Amino acid sequence: MKKTKSIKFSLFLIIIVTLFTASCTGRATQKDQLVLDPISESKLLLGTVCRITIYEDDHTHLFAKSFSRIEQIEDLMSRTKPMSEISLINESSGSGEIITLSDDTYLVLIEALDVARRSTGLFDPTIGPLVDAWGIGTDGHRIPEQDEIDRLLALVDYSRIDLQEDHKTVNLPVKGMALDLGAIAKGYAADEVRSILTEAKIESAIINLGGNILTVGKKPDGSSFRIGIQDPLSDRGEYLGIVSIQDKAVVTSGVYERFFIQDNKRYHHIIDTRTGYPVESSLLSVSIIADDSFIADALSTAAFVAGVEKGLQLIDSYPGVEAIFITEENEIILTSGISDDTIPFELLDESYTIITAGN
Ligand code: ADP
Ligand code: MG
């Protein structure tokens, strides 16, 4: 029921977006300068609305190429498609079968394992069994019994993935183990779309995969892209601040993306690998700003699980990566590259207090 609703809502969004873009393609002149209006196309992929906006004319073929690349990644990494590479790997867990990976899945898994190690397993690509048990964002969402959680937690352990790097093969040694690349696949897909656009010499574009934003270049008038940071407790599209970026990704993980409420308690989709429950902390969301969407996506989830203190330490170990933490206490914690205006942040909601990390 809920899923049908969200798909309907997504289709509604696509129609709105299509109508909107149909009415604003073409050229306009501004201060004697030729300014190109953006052209957008959207498609429902990776379980979300994927929208690509290009600030140049005559690039319709790039939309088709980009969406088919995203589709390819979805076909490999989807957990809902029974024939995806990830589904086949999970299906064969405990059987001893060794599976040869595609280049895409191999790359994503290597990156996921790196973040898993660096976050001491708070980010863990073997979170699959717990994601299935909770079913958050599906019709079957529920609160599992404690003994079920304990049993499934024992299956979550990235160090047990048998990945042979020289042969690019993988094997999950215990029955019931399951990979879930949901925290990182969209980031990878966005970077892949960027490659398609930049190879075609596109200098200005926005790739938006369900709120994971990756910008190419700057706007045609030379200004930065202004990207809204969602107010985690308000409706979608209500921003508490704006970051101005060029050639960067902004990816947010938060309590508001997918969740259900039972007995006044919110159960969201980011699982704490220490407890097996949705992360419980004062954090409402973490936005990461980085050169690549891939790393921003992985780190937004990892930092959300890690919490403010450990999350900041983790981000600190990645040069050039910045973060915005939003807490229940109406605090916005910014890393130094944002507070020093290297990446400008404009506060829209005065009820929040800005704090610079490390101070
Ligand atoms: P979204 O994909 O909704 O933008 P995230 O990037 O934060 O949000 O990814 C959340 C998804 O990551 C979950 O739906 C689940 O598939 C997976 N996940 C949940 N908890 C963890 C975890 N501790 N480590 C790695 N992946 C996780
Ligand atoms: Mg993520």
Short mmCIF file of N, CA, C and O in Angstrom, two decimals, residues 161-259:
data_model
loop_
_atom_site.label_atom_id
_atom_site.label_comp_id
_atom_site.label_asym_id
_atom_site.label_seq_id
_atom_site.Cartn_x
_atom_site.Cartn_y
_atom_site.Cartn_z
N ILE A 161 33.36 -11.37 4.13
CA ILE A 161 33.15 -11.45 2.68
C ILE A 161 34.44 -12.01 2.07
O ILE A 161 35.52 -11.48 2.32
N ASP A 162 34.29 -13.07 1.31
CA ASP A 162 35.47 -13.64 0.67
C ASP A 162 35.59 -13.03 -0.73
O ASP A 162 34.97 -13.50 -1.68
N LEU A 163 36.36 -11.94 -0.81
CA LEU A 163 36.53 -11.23 -2.09
C LEU A 163 37.95 -11.49 -2.59
O LEU A 163 38.92 -11.16 -1.91
N GLN A 164 38.03 -12.11 -3.75
CA GLN A 164 39.35 -12.37 -4.34
C GLN A 164 39.64 -11.28 -5.35
O GLN A 164 39.07 -11.27 -6.45
N GLU A 165 40.54 -10.37 -4.97
CA GLU A 165 40.76 -9.20 -5.83
C GLU A 165 41.42 -9.56 -7.15
O GLU A 165 41.16 -8.94 -8.17
N ASP A 166 42.32 -10.57 -7.13
CA ASP A 166 43.00 -10.90 -8.40
C ASP A 166 42.05 -11.52 -9.42
O ASP A 166 42.19 -11.31 -10.62
N HIS A 167 41.03 -12.24 -8.96
CA HIS A 167 40.08 -12.86 -9.90
C HIS A 167 38.75 -12.12 -9.97
O HIS A 167 37.88 -12.49 -10.76
N LYS A 168 38.59 -11.11 -9.13
CA LYS A 168 37.31 -10.38 -9.02
C LYS A 168 36.15 -11.34 -8.75
O LYS A 168 35.12 -11.31 -9.45
N THR A 169 36.35 -12.20 -7.77
CA THR A 169 35.26 -13.12 -7.40
C THR A 169 34.84 -12.85 -5.97
O THR A 169 35.60 -12.30 -5.17
N VAL A 170 33.61 -13.28 -5.67
CA VAL A 170 33.11 -13.11 -4.31
C VAL A 170 32.35 -14.35 -3.86
O VAL A 170 31.78 -15.07 -4.69
N ASN A 171 32.37 -14.56 -2.56
CA ASN A 171 31.62 -15.65 -1.98
C ASN A 171 31.22 -15.24 -0.57
O ASN A 171 32.03 -14.71 0.18
N LEU A 172 29.94 -15.42 -0.25
CA LEU A 172 29.50 -15.16 1.12
C LEU A 172 29.47 -16.50 1.85
O LEU A 172 28.66 -17.37 1.50
N PRO A 173 30.36 -16.70 2.82
CA PRO A 173 30.56 -18.05 3.36
C PRO A 173 29.43 -18.59 4.23
O PRO A 173 29.38 -19.80 4.44
N VAL A 174 28.55 -17.73 4.74
CA VAL A 174 27.53 -18.23 5.67
C VAL A 174 26.13 -18.05 5.08
O VAL A 174 25.81 -16.97 4.56
N LYS A 175 25.33 -19.09 5.15
CA LYS A 175 23.97 -19.00 4.62
C LYS A 175 23.20 -17.88 5.33
O LYS A 175 23.27 -17.77 6.54
N GLY A 176 22.53 -17.07 4.54
CA GLY A 176 21.76 -15.98 5.12
C GLY A 176 22.50 -14.65 5.08
O GLY A 176 21.88 -13.60 5.21
N MET A 177 23.83 -14.71 4.86
CA MET A 177 24.55 -13.42 4.69
C MET A 177 24.01 -12.76 3.42
O MET A 177 23.67 -13.45 2.47
N ALA A 178 23.97 -11.44 3.40
CA ALA A 178 23.47 -10.75 2.20
C ALA A 178 24.09 -9.37 2.05
O ALA A 178 24.13 -8.59 3.01
N LEU A 179 24.55 -9.10 0.84
CA LEU A 179 25.10 -7.78 0.54
C LEU A 179 23.96 -6.80 0.29
O LEU A 179 22.93 -7.17 -0.27
N ASP A 180 24.15 -5.56 0.69
CA ASP A 180 23.20 -4.49 0.39
C ASP A 180 24.03 -3.24 0.08
O ASP A 180 24.70 -2.71 0.97
N LEU A 181 23.99 -2.81 -1.18
CA LEU A 181 24.80 -1.66 -1.58
C LEU A 181 23.95 -0.39 -1.69
O LEU A 181 24.34 0.58 -2.34
N GLY A 182 22.78 -0.44 -1.03
CA GLY A 182 21.83 0.68 -1.09
C GLY A 182 22.40 2.00 -0.60
O GLY A 182 21.93 3.06 -0.98
N ALA A 183 23.41 1.94 0.24
CA ALA A 183 23.97 3.17 0.80
C ALA A 183 24.99 3.82 -0.12
O ALA A 183 25.49 4.91 0.18
N ILE A 184 25.30 3.19 -1.23
CA ILE A 184 26.43 3.65 -2.03
C ILE A 184 26.18 3.60 -3.54
O ILE A 184 26.81 4.34 -4.32
N ALA A 185 25.21 2.77 -3.97
CA ALA A 185 25.00 2.56 -5.41
C ALA A 185 24.57 3.83 -6.15
O ALA A 185 25.02 4.09 -7.27
N LYS A 186 23.72 4.63 -5.50
CA LYS A 186 23.27 5.85 -6.17
C LYS A 186 24.43 6.82 -6.38
O LYS A 186 24.52 7.50 -7.40
N GLY A 187 25.32 6.87 -5.41
CA GLY A 187 26.50 7.73 -5.52
C GLY A 187 27.36 7.30 -6.69
O GLY A 187 27.84 8.13 -7.48
N TYR A 188 27.55 6.00 -6.82
CA TYR A 188 28.36 5.48 -7.92
C TYR A 188 27.68 5.80 -9.26
O TYR A 188 28.33 6.27 -10.20
N ALA A 189 26.37 5.58 -9.31
CA ALA A 189 25.63 5.83 -10.55
C ALA A 189 25.75 7.30 -10.96
O ALA A 189 25.94 7.62 -12.15
N ALA A 190 25.67 8.21 -9.98
CA ALA A 190 25.76 9.64 -10.31
C ALA A 190 27.13 9.97 -10.91
O ALA A 190 27.23 10.70 -11.90
N ASP A 191 28.19 9.40 -10.34
CA ASP A 191 29.53 9.65 -10.89
C ASP A 191 29.65 9.10 -12.31
O ASP A 191 30.31 9.70 -13.16
N GLU A 192 29.00 7.98 -12.56
CA GLU A 192 29.05 7.38 -13.90
C GLU A 192 28.31 8.27 -14.91
O GLU A 192 28.75 8.43 -16.04
N VAL A 193 27.20 8.86 -14.49
CA VAL A 193 26.48 9.78 -15.38
C VAL A 193 27.35 11.01 -15.65
O VAL A 193 27.44 11.49 -16.77
N ARG A 194 28.02 11.48 -14.61
CA ARG A 194 28.91 12.63 -14.81
C ARG A 194 29.96 12.32 -15.88
O ARG A 194 30.24 13.18 -16.74
N SER A 195 30.52 11.11 -15.85
CA SER A 195 31.52 10.75 -16.86
C SER A 195 30.93 10.85 -18.27
O SER A 195 31.58 11.34 -19.19
N ILE A 196 29.70 10.37 -18.41
CA ILE A 196 29.05 10.44 -19.73
C ILE A 196 28.91 11.89 -20.17
O ILE A 196 29.21 12.25 -21.31
N LEU A 197 28.48 12.74 -19.25
CA LEU A 197 28.25 14.15 -19.61
C LEU A 197 29.57 14.88 -19.89
O LEU A 197 29.67 15.65 -20.85
N THR A 198 30.57 14.63 -19.07
CA THR A 198 31.83 15.38 -19.29
C THR A 198 32.56 14.87 -20.54
O THR A 198 33.19 15.65 -21.23
N GLU A 199 32.42 13.58 -20.83
CA GLU A 199 33.01 13.07 -22.08
C GLU A 199 32.37 13.75 -23.29
O GLU A 199 33.00 13.95 -24.32
N ALA A 200 31.10 14.11 -23.15
CA ALA A 200 30.39 14.80 -24.23
C ALA A 200 30.60 16.32 -24.15
O ALA A 200 29.90 17.09 -24.80
N LYS A 201 31.56 16.72 -23.30
CA LYS A 201 31.95 18.14 -23.16
C LYS A 201 30.86 19.03 -22.57
O LYS A 201 30.82 20.24 -22.81
N ILE A 202 29.94 18.42 -21.83
CA ILE A 202 28.93 19.23 -21.12
C ILE A 202 29.64 19.96 -19.99
O ILE A 202 30.41 19.36 -19.23
N GLU A 203 29.39 21.25 -19.89
CA GLU A 203 30.11 22.04 -18.89
C GLU A 203 29.24 22.43 -17.71
O GLU A 203 29.74 22.99 -16.73
N SER A 204 27.94 22.16 -17.83
CA SER A 204 27.05 22.62 -16.79
C SER A 204 25.84 21.69 -16.69
O SER A 204 25.05 21.59 -17.64
N ALA A 205 25.73 21.01 -15.55
CA ALA A 205 24.62 20.06 -15.40
C ALA A 205 24.41 19.71 -13.93
O ALA A 205 25.30 19.92 -13.10
N ILE A 206 23.20 19.22 -13.63
CA ILE A 206 22.90 18.71 -12.28
C ILE A 206 22.36 17.29 -12.41
O ILE A 206 21.42 17.05 -13.17
N ILE A 207 22.99 16.39 -11.68
CA ILE A 207 22.52 15.00 -11.65
C ILE A 207 21.90 14.81 -10.28
O ILE A 207 22.58 14.98 -9.26
N ASN A 208 20.61 14.51 -10.24
CA ASN A 208 19.91 14.38 -8.97
C ASN A 208 19.28 13.00 -8.88
O ASN A 208 18.26 12.73 -9.50
N LEU A 209 19.91 12.11 -8.14
CA LEU A 209 19.36 10.76 -8.00
C LEU A 209 18.69 10.66 -6.64
O LEU A 209 19.34 10.37 -5.63
N GLY A 210 17.41 10.98 -6.62
CA GLY A 210 16.63 10.92 -5.38
C GLY A 210 17.20 11.76 -4.27
O GLY A 210 17.21 11.35 -3.11
N GLY A 211 17.68 12.95 -4.61
CA GLY A 211 18.21 13.85 -3.58
C GLY A 211 19.73 13.77 -3.44
O GLY A 211 20.33 14.63 -2.80
N ASN A 212 20.34 12.75 -4.00
CA ASN A 212 21.82 12.74 -4.10
C ASN A 212 22.18 13.66 -5.26
O ASN A 212 21.90 13.34 -6.41
N ILE A 213 22.80 14.78 -4.93
CA ILE A 213 23.06 15.77 -5.98
C ILE A 213 24.53 15.76 -6.38
O ILE A 213 25.42 15.78 -5.52
N LEU A 214 24.75 15.75 -7.68
CA LEU A 214 26.12 15.91 -8.20
C LEU A 214 26.07 16.99 -9.27
O LEU A 214 25.29 16.90 -10.22
N THR A 215 26.87 18.03 -9.09
CA THR A 215 26.84 19.11 -10.07
C THR A 215 28.06 19.02 -10.97
O THR A 215 29.15 18.65 -10.53
N VAL A 216 27.85 19.35 -12.23
CA VAL A 216 28.94 19.40 -13.20
C VAL A 216 29.20 20.87 -13.50
O VAL A 216 28.29 21.59 -13.91
N GLY A 217 30.42 21.31 -13.24
CA GLY A 217 30.80 22.69 -13.53
C GLY A 217 30.01 23.69 -12.71
O GLY A 217 29.64 23.44 -11.56
N LYS A 218 29.76 24.86 -13.33
CA LYS A 218 28.95 25.87 -12.67
C LYS A 218 27.81 26.25 -13.58
O LYS A 218 27.71 25.74 -14.70
N LYS A 219 26.95 27.16 -13.12
CA LYS A 219 25.83 27.56 -13.97
C LYS A 219 26.37 28.36 -15.16
O LYS A 219 27.44 28.96 -15.08
N PRO A 220 25.63 28.36 -16.28
CA PRO A 220 26.14 29.03 -17.48
C PRO A 220 26.47 30.52 -17.26
O PRO A 220 27.32 31.08 -17.92
N ASP A 221 25.83 31.14 -16.27
CA ASP A 221 26.15 32.56 -16.02
C ASP A 221 27.38 32.71 -15.12
O ASP A 221 27.73 33.81 -14.70
N GLY A 222 28.03 31.59 -14.81
CA GLY A 222 29.27 31.65 -14.04
C GLY A 222 29.09 31.52 -12.55
O GLY A 222 30.06 31.40 -11.80
N SER A 223 27.83 31.53 -12.09
CA SER A 223 27.60 31.43 -10.64
C SER A 223 27.58 29.97 -10.20
O SER A 223 27.50 29.05 -11.02
N SER A 224 27.64 29.76 -8.88
CA SER A 224 27.63 28.41 -8.33
C SER A 224 26.20 27.85 -8.33
O SER A 224 25.24 28.61 -8.38
N PHE A 225 26.10 26.55 -8.25
CA PHE A 225 24.79 25.93 -8.05
C PHE A 225 24.42 26.10 -6.59
O PHE A 225 25.27 25.91 -5.71
N ARG A 226 23.16 26.43 -6.34
CA ARG A 226 22.69 26.58 -4.95
C ARG A 226 21.82 25.36 -4.62
O ARG A 226 20.77 25.16 -5.22
N ILE A 227 22.32 24.58 -3.67
CA ILE A 227 21.65 23.31 -3.36
C ILE A 227 21.04 23.38 -1.96
O ILE A 227 21.74 23.68 -0.98
N GLY A 228 19.75 23.13 -1.87
CA GLY A 228 19.04 23.19 -0.59
C GLY A 228 19.38 22.00 0.29
O GLY A 228 19.49 20.88 -0.17
N ILE A 229 19.55 22.29 1.59
CA ILE A 229 19.72 21.22 2.57
C ILE A 229 18.37 21.03 3.25
O ILE A 229 17.85 21.95 3.88
N GLN A 230 17.82 19.85 3.09
CA GLN A 230 16.48 19.54 3.59
C GLN A 230 16.37 19.75 5.10
O GLN A 230 17.26 19.35 5.85
N ASP A 231 15.27 20.37 5.53
CA ASP A 231 14.96 20.41 6.95
C ASP A 231 14.48 19.01 7.31
O ASP A 231 13.44 18.56 6.83
N PRO A 232 15.23 18.29 8.17
CA PRO A 232 14.92 16.87 8.38
C PRO A 232 13.55 16.60 8.97
O PRO A 232 13.03 15.50 8.84
N LEU A 233 12.95 17.58 9.64
CA LEU A 233 11.66 17.33 10.26
C LEU A 233 10.49 17.96 9.51
O LEU A 233 9.35 17.88 9.93
N SER A 234 10.78 18.58 8.36
CA SER A 234 9.70 19.18 7.58
C SER A 234 9.45 18.38 6.32
O SER A 234 10.15 17.41 6.02
N ASP A 235 8.46 18.83 5.57
CA ASP A 235 8.14 18.14 4.31
C ASP A 235 9.30 18.25 3.35
O ASP A 235 10.11 19.18 3.43
N ARG A 236 9.35 17.31 2.44
CA ARG A 236 10.36 17.32 1.41
C ARG A 236 10.32 18.63 0.63
O ARG A 236 9.24 19.13 0.32
N GLY A 237 11.49 19.20 0.38
CA GLY A 237 11.55 20.44 -0.38
C GLY A 237 11.57 21.66 0.52
O GLY A 237 11.64 22.78 0.05
N GLU A 238 11.50 21.45 1.86
CA GLU A 238 11.64 22.60 2.77
C GLU A 238 13.06 22.63 3.28
O GLU A 238 13.51 21.70 3.95
N TYR A 239 13.76 23.69 2.95
CA TYR A 239 15.19 23.73 3.22
C TYR A 239 15.51 24.58 4.43
O TYR A 239 14.90 25.62 4.65
N LEU A 240 16.50 24.15 5.22
CA LEU A 240 16.93 25.00 6.33
C LEU A 240 18.18 25.77 5.98
O LEU A 240 18.60 26.66 6.71
N GLY A 241 18.76 25.43 4.86
CA GLY A 241 19.94 26.18 4.42
C GLY A 241 20.28 25.84 2.99
O GLY A 241 19.68 24.94 2.39
N ILE A 242 21.23 26.59 2.45
CA ILE A 242 21.63 26.39 1.06
C ILE A 242 23.16 26.37 0.98
O ILE A 242 23.82 27.25 1.57
N VAL A 243 23.70 25.38 0.27
CA VAL A 243 25.14 25.41 0.02
C VAL A 243 25.37 25.80 -1.44
O VAL A 243 24.59 25.42 -2.32
N SER A 244 26.42 26.56 -1.67
CA SER A 244 26.75 26.96 -3.03
C SER A 244 27.97 26.16 -3.47
O SER A 244 29.01 26.22 -2.82
N ILE A 245 27.81 25.41 -4.54
CA ILE A 245 28.90 24.51 -4.96
C ILE A 245 29.13 24.54 -6.46
O ILE A 245 28.24 24.90 -7.24
N GLN A 246 30.32 24.16 -6.83
CA GLN A 246 30.68 23.96 -8.24
C GLN A 246 31.41 22.64 -8.32
O GLN A 246 32.31 22.38 -7.51
N ASP A 247 31.04 21.82 -9.30
CA ASP A 247 31.74 20.55 -9.52
C ASP A 247 31.83 19.69 -8.26
O ASP A 247 32.89 19.11 -7.99
N LYS A 248 30.77 19.64 -7.51
CA LYS A 248 30.80 18.84 -6.28
C LYS A 248 29.49 18.10 -6.07
O LYS A 248 28.47 18.42 -6.68
N ALA A 249 29.58 17.12 -5.16
CA ALA A 249 28.39 16.34 -4.78
C ALA A 249 27.90 16.78 -3.41
O ALA A 249 28.70 17.14 -2.55
N VAL A 250 26.58 16.75 -3.22
CA VAL A 250 25.99 16.94 -1.89
C VAL A 250 25.05 15.75 -1.67
O VAL A 250 24.09 15.57 -2.42
N VAL A 251 25.36 14.95 -0.68
CA VAL A 251 24.53 13.76 -0.41
C VAL A 251 24.13 13.75 1.06
O VAL A 251 24.97 13.96 1.93
N THR A 252 22.85 13.52 1.31
CA THR A 252 22.34 13.55 2.68
C THR A 252 21.77 12.19 3.09
O THR A 252 21.10 11.54 2.29
N SER A 253 22.05 11.79 4.30
CA SER A 253 21.38 10.63 4.90
C SER A 253 20.65 11.14 6.13
O SER A 253 21.24 11.86 6.94
N GLY A 254 19.39 10.74 6.28
CA GLY A 254 18.67 11.25 7.43
C GLY A 254 17.51 10.38 7.85
O GLY A 254 17.19 9.38 7.19
N VAL A 255 16.90 10.80 8.96
CA VAL A 255 15.81 10.01 9.54
C VAL A 255 14.53 10.12 8.71
O VAL A 255 13.57 9.40 8.94
N TYR A 256 14.51 11.06 7.76
CA TYR A 256 13.25 11.38 7.08
C TYR A 256 13.09 10.67 5.75
O TYR A 256 12.06 10.78 5.12
N GLU A 257 14.13 9.96 5.31
CA GLU A 257 14.06 9.46 3.93
C GLU A 257 13.07 8.31 3.78
O GLU A 257 12.18 8.34 2.96
N ARG A 258 13.31 7.25 4.57
CA ARG A 258 12.36 6.12 4.57
C ARG A 258 12.18 5.71 6.01
O ARG A 258 13.15 5.45 6.71
N PHE A 259 10.94 5.65 6.46
CA PHE A 259 10.71 5.32 7.86
C PHE A 259 9.26 4.89 8.06
O PHE A 259 8.42 5.09 7.17
#
